[in-house]
Amino acid sequence: MDYQKLMDSAKEVSKNAYIPYSKFAVGACVLTENGNIYTGCNFENASIGLTICAERNAIGSAIAEGERKIKAIAIYSPNSDNCFPCGACRQVIYEFQTSDGADVITEVNGELRVYKLNDLLPHGFNL
Ligand code: THU
């Protein structure tokens, strides 16, 4: 799967972000080991702590379809170059990454950057 396609989908879905409070839009696109992709945007709430990040929204959609293994996730914000997943989302990606580890894709000045989730979250939590 072309990572540019994942980033394009993350960009597209970021347009649907519900962000009346932060005005900070994020889109995410997950690639599963079955070769399927799922998108999500952030959506906020007047009770601020209930905000759901784009990454967890996309992962939730994948899980709801029965997917369990994430190969890659692209993250995009029109408000920030090189938008990384927050710490909580890193742990959620960790839960579902394939044994090869998930790739985390960001964009800087229109160019893709690819990181390993395990480099962004060393010593992720397991039960
Ligand atoms: N946000 C995400 O959607 N993903 C991240 O990884 C970082 C933060 C959202 C949450 C909130 O709606 C806005 O960005 C500002 O924190």
PDB file of C-alpha atoms and ligand atoms in Angstrom:
ATOM      1  CA  MET A   1       0.000   0.000   0.000  1.00  0.00           C
ATOM      2  CA  ASP A   2       1.251   3.398  -1.034  1.00  0.00           C
ATOM      3  CA  TYR A   3       1.756   5.528   2.076  1.00  0.00           C
ATOM      4  CA  GLN A   4       0.868   8.631   0.061  1.00  0.00           C
ATOM      5  CA  LYS A   5      -2.623   7.176  -0.357  1.00  0.00           C
ATOM      6  CA  LEU A   6      -2.912   6.829   3.426  1.00  0.00           C
ATOM      7  CA  MET A   7      -1.816  10.441   3.872  1.00  0.00           C
ATOM      8  CA  ASP A   8      -4.278  11.631   1.211  1.00  0.00           C
ATOM      9  CA  SER A   9      -7.099   9.864   3.060  1.00  0.00           C
ATOM     10  CA  ALA A  10      -5.962  11.364   6.396  1.00  0.00           C
ATOM     11  CA  LYS A  11      -6.034  14.807   4.776  1.00  0.00           C
ATOM     12  CA  GLU A  12      -9.482  14.288   3.361  1.00  0.00           C
ATOM     13  CA  VAL A  13     -11.010  13.132   6.645  1.00  0.00           C
ATOM     14  CA  SER A  14      -9.356  15.970   8.599  1.00  0.00           C
ATOM     15  CA  LYS A  15     -11.874  18.237   6.843  1.00  0.00           C
ATOM     16  CA  ASN A  16     -14.613  16.614   8.939  1.00  0.00           C
ATOM     17  CA  ALA A  17     -12.944  17.286  12.298  1.00  0.00           C
ATOM     18  CA  TYR A  18     -15.365  18.686  14.885  1.00  0.00           C
ATOM     19  CA  ILE A  19     -13.175  21.260  16.602  1.00  0.00           C
ATOM     20  CA  PRO A  20     -15.202  24.187  17.995  1.00  0.00           C
ATOM     21  CA  TYR A  21     -12.902  24.507  21.034  1.00  0.00           C
ATOM     22  CA  SER A  22      -9.300  23.966  19.911  1.00  0.00           C
ATOM     23  CA  LYS A  23      -9.776  24.785  16.198  1.00  0.00           C
ATOM     24  CA  PHE A  24      -7.054  22.161  15.667  1.00  0.00           C
ATOM     25  CA  ALA A  25      -8.090  19.630  13.003  1.00  0.00           C
ATOM     26  CA  VAL A  26      -6.551  16.161  12.745  1.00  0.00           C
ATOM     27  CA  GLY A  27      -7.167  13.282  10.354  1.00  0.00           C
ATOM     28  CA  ALA A  28      -5.814   9.752  10.607  1.00  0.00           C
ATOM     29  CA  CYS A  29      -5.803   6.767   8.285  1.00  0.00           C
ATOM     30  CA  VAL A  30      -5.017   3.240   9.450  1.00  0.00           C
ATOM     31  CA  LEU A  31      -3.736   0.407   7.242  1.00  0.00           C
ATOM     32  CA  THR A  32      -4.468  -3.055   8.613  1.00  0.00           C
ATOM     33  CA  GLU A  33      -2.663  -6.306   7.880  1.00  0.00           C
ATOM     34  CA  ASN A  34      -5.647  -7.329   5.733  1.00  0.00           C
ATOM     35  CA  GLY A  35      -4.835  -4.408   3.445  1.00  0.00           C
ATOM     36  CA  ASN A  36      -7.890  -2.374   4.422  1.00  0.00           C
ATOM     37  CA  ILE A  37      -7.878   1.280   5.385  1.00  0.00           C
ATOM     38  CA  TYR A  38      -9.981   3.138   7.953  1.00  0.00           C
ATOM     39  CA  THR A  39     -10.141   6.853   8.601  1.00  0.00           C
ATOM     40  CA  GLY A  40     -11.039   9.041  11.558  1.00  0.00           C
ATOM     41  CA  CYS A  41     -10.988  12.684  12.606  1.00  0.00           C
ATOM     42  CA  ASN A  42     -10.932  14.284  16.033  1.00  0.00           C
ATOM     43  CA  PHE A  43     -14.187  15.332  17.625  1.00  0.00           C
ATOM     44  CA  GLU A  44     -14.426  17.525  20.676  1.00  0.00           C
ATOM     45  CA  ASN A  45     -16.970  18.045  23.412  1.00  0.00           C
ATOM     46  CA  ALA A  46     -18.057  20.879  25.705  1.00  0.00           C
ATOM     47  CA  SER A  47     -16.858  18.561  28.469  1.00  0.00           C
ATOM     48  CA  ILE A  48     -13.322  18.982  27.192  1.00  0.00           C
ATOM     49  CA  GLY A  49     -11.838  15.754  28.537  1.00  0.00           C
ATOM     50  CA  LEU A  50     -14.237  13.723  26.385  1.00  0.00           C
ATOM     51  CA  THR A  51     -12.446  14.745  23.190  1.00  0.00           C
ATOM     52  CA  ILE A  52     -11.560  11.821  20.938  1.00  0.00           C
ATOM     53  CA  CYS A  53      -8.380  12.028  18.872  1.00  0.00           C
ATOM     54  CA  ALA A  54      -8.380  11.249  15.158  1.00  0.00           C
ATOM     55  CA  GLU A  55      -6.103   8.235  15.636  1.00  0.00           C
ATOM     56  CA  ARG A  56      -8.363   6.543  18.165  1.00  0.00           C
ATOM     57  CA  ASN A  57     -11.415   7.285  16.050  1.00  0.00           C
ATOM     58  CA  ALA A  58      -9.786   5.604  13.029  1.00  0.00           C
ATOM     59  CA  ILE A  59      -8.614   2.636  15.111  1.00  0.00           C
ATOM     60  CA  GLY A  60     -12.101   2.257  16.602  1.00  0.00           C
ATOM     61  CA  SER A  61     -13.570   1.991  13.106  1.00  0.00           C
ATOM     62  CA  ALA A  62     -11.046  -0.713  12.220  1.00  0.00           C
ATOM     63  CA  ILE A  63     -11.791  -2.656  15.397  1.00  0.00           C
ATOM     64  CA  ALA A  64     -15.543  -2.422  14.769  1.00  0.00           C
ATOM     65  CA  GLU A  65     -14.973  -4.150  11.410  1.00  0.00           C
ATOM     66  CA  GLY A  66     -13.172  -7.009  13.123  1.00  0.00           C
ATOM     67  CA  GLU A  67      -9.634  -5.841  12.337  1.00  0.00           C
ATOM     68  CA  ARG A  68      -6.997  -6.454  15.004  1.00  0.00           C
ATOM     69  CA  LYS A  69      -3.590  -5.700  13.465  1.00  0.00           C
ATOM     70  CA  ILE A  70      -2.308  -2.313  12.380  1.00  0.00           C
ATOM     71  CA  LYS A  71       0.573  -2.053   9.903  1.00  0.00           C
ATOM     72  CA  ALA A  72       0.654   1.716   9.515  1.00  0.00           C
ATOM     73  CA  ILE A  73      -1.125   4.911  10.462  1.00  0.00           C
ATOM     74  CA  ALA A  74      -0.889   8.284   8.727  1.00  0.00           C
ATOM     75  CA  ILE A  75      -1.610  11.457  10.695  1.00  0.00           C
ATOM     76  CA  TYR A  76      -2.313  14.881   9.254  1.00  0.00           C
ATOM     77  CA  SER A  77      -3.197  18.300  10.588  1.00  0.00           C
ATOM     78  CA  PRO A  78      -3.718  21.365   8.415  1.00  0.00           C
ATOM     79  CA  ASN A  79      -2.675  23.359  11.498  1.00  0.00           C
ATOM     80  CA  SER A  80       0.742  21.786  12.074  1.00  0.00           C
ATOM     81  CA  ASP A  81       3.549  20.223  10.056  1.00  0.00           C
ATOM     82  CA  ASN A  82       4.783  16.867  11.312  1.00  0.00           C
ATOM     83  CA  CYS A  83       1.758  16.146  13.490  1.00  0.00           C
ATOM     84  CA  PHE A  84       2.580  13.222  15.808  1.00  0.00           C
ATOM     85  CA  PRO A  85       0.149  11.053  17.772  1.00  0.00           C
ATOM     86  CA  CYS A  86      -0.298  12.064  21.402  1.00  0.00           C
ATOM     87  CA  GLY A  87       0.991   9.753  24.127  1.00  0.00           C
ATOM     88  CA  ALA A  88      -2.400   8.125  24.726  1.00  0.00           C
ATOM     89  CA  CYS A  89      -2.823   7.337  21.032  1.00  0.00           C
ATOM     90  CA  ARG A  90       0.703   5.887  20.865  1.00  0.00           C
ATOM     91  CA  GLN A  91      -0.303   3.385  23.535  1.00  0.00           C
ATOM     92  CA  VAL A  92      -3.511   2.528  21.646  1.00  0.00           C
ATOM     93  CA  ILE A  93      -1.563   1.966  18.402  1.00  0.00           C
ATOM     94  CA  TYR A  94       0.868  -0.185  20.414  1.00  0.00           C
ATOM     95  CA  GLU A  95      -1.987  -2.471  21.484  1.00  0.00           C
ATOM     96  CA  PHE A  96      -2.800  -3.347  17.872  1.00  0.00           C
ATOM     97  CA  GLN A  97       0.489  -3.107  15.970  1.00  0.00           C
ATOM     98  CA  THR A  98       1.670  -6.112  13.952  1.00  0.00           C
ATOM     99  CA  SER A  99       4.675  -8.111  15.162  1.00  0.00           C
ATOM    100  CA  ASP A 100       6.809  -6.103  12.674  1.00  0.00           C
ATOM    101  CA  GLY A 101       5.745  -2.930  14.492  1.00  0.00           C
ATOM    102  CA  ALA A 102       3.523  -0.192  13.100  1.00  0.00           C
ATOM    103  CA  ASP A 103       4.789   2.585  10.860  1.00  0.00           C
ATOM    104  CA  VAL A 104       3.678   6.093  11.855  1.00  0.00           C
ATOM    105  CA  ILE A 105       3.551   8.446   8.875  1.00  0.00           C
ATOM    106  CA  THR A 106       3.608  12.236   9.130  1.00  0.00           C
ATOM    107  CA  GLU A 107       4.094  14.984   6.583  1.00  0.00           C
ATOM    108  CA  VAL A 108       6.553  17.872   6.534  1.00  0.00           C
ATOM    109  CA  ASN A 109       6.380  20.438   3.730  1.00  0.00           C
ATOM    110  CA  GLY A 110       4.485  17.942   1.593  1.00  0.00           C
ATOM    111  CA  GLU A 111       7.035  15.149   2.165  1.00  0.00           C
ATOM    112  CA  LEU A 112       6.250  11.958   4.038  1.00  0.00           C
ATOM    113  CA  ARG A 113       8.241  10.906   7.098  1.00  0.00           C
ATOM    114  CA  VAL A 114       7.992   7.380   8.444  1.00  0.00           C
ATOM    115  CA  TYR A 115       8.710   6.445  12.068  1.00  0.00           C
ATOM    116  CA  LYS A 116       8.438   3.184  13.968  1.00  0.00           C
ATOM    117  CA  LEU A 117       5.841   3.281  16.725  1.00  0.00           C
ATOM    118  CA  ASN A 118       8.321   1.472  18.983  1.00  0.00           C
ATOM    119  CA  ASP A 119      10.726   4.418  18.596  1.00  0.00           C
ATOM    120  CA  LEU A 120       7.972   6.891  19.484  1.00  0.00           C
ATOM    121  CA  LEU A 121       6.799   4.764  22.424  1.00  0.00           C
ATOM    122  CA  PRO A 122       9.630   2.766  23.979  1.00  0.00           C
ATOM    123  CA  HIS A 123       8.512   0.243  26.625  1.00  0.00           C
ATOM    124  CA  GLY A 124       4.800   0.361  25.745  1.00  0.00           C
ATOM    125  CA  PHE A 125       2.514  -1.187  28.332  1.00  0.00           C
ATOM    126  CA  ASN A 126       1.441  -4.850  28.081  1.00  0.00           C
ATOM    127  CA  LEU A 127      -0.632  -7.083  30.308  1.00  0.00           C
TER     128      LEU A 127
HETATM  129  N1  THU B   1      -5.562  15.579  18.668  1.00  0.00           N
HETATM  130  C1  THU B   1      -5.687  14.495  17.858  1.00  0.00           C
HETATM  131  O1  THU B   1      -6.734  14.278  17.237  1.00  0.00           O
HETATM  132  N2  THU B   1      -4.625  13.649  17.744  1.00  0.00           N
HETATM  133  C2  THU B   1      -3.435  13.815  18.386  1.00  0.00           C
HETATM  134  O2  THU B   1      -2.587  12.953  18.356  1.00  0.00           O
HETATM  135  C3  THU B   1      -3.185  15.064  19.114  1.00  0.00           C
HETATM  136  C4  THU B   1      -4.384  15.866  19.456  1.00  0.00           C
HETATM  137  C5  THU B   1      -6.696  16.507  18.775  1.00  0.00           C
HETATM  138  C6  THU B   1      -7.399  16.516  20.107  1.00  0.00           C
HETATM  139  C7  THU B   1      -7.991  17.903  20.130  1.00  0.00           C
HETATM  140  O3  THU B   1      -9.249  17.869  19.467  1.00  0.00           O
HETATM  141  C8  THU B   1      -7.028  18.740  19.298  1.00  0.00           C
HETATM  142  O4  THU B   1      -6.247  17.825  18.556  1.00  0.00           O
HETATM  143  C9  THU B   1      -6.109  19.633  20.137  1.00  0.00           C
HETATM  144  O5  THU B   1      -5.497  18.908  21.147  1.00  0.00           O
END
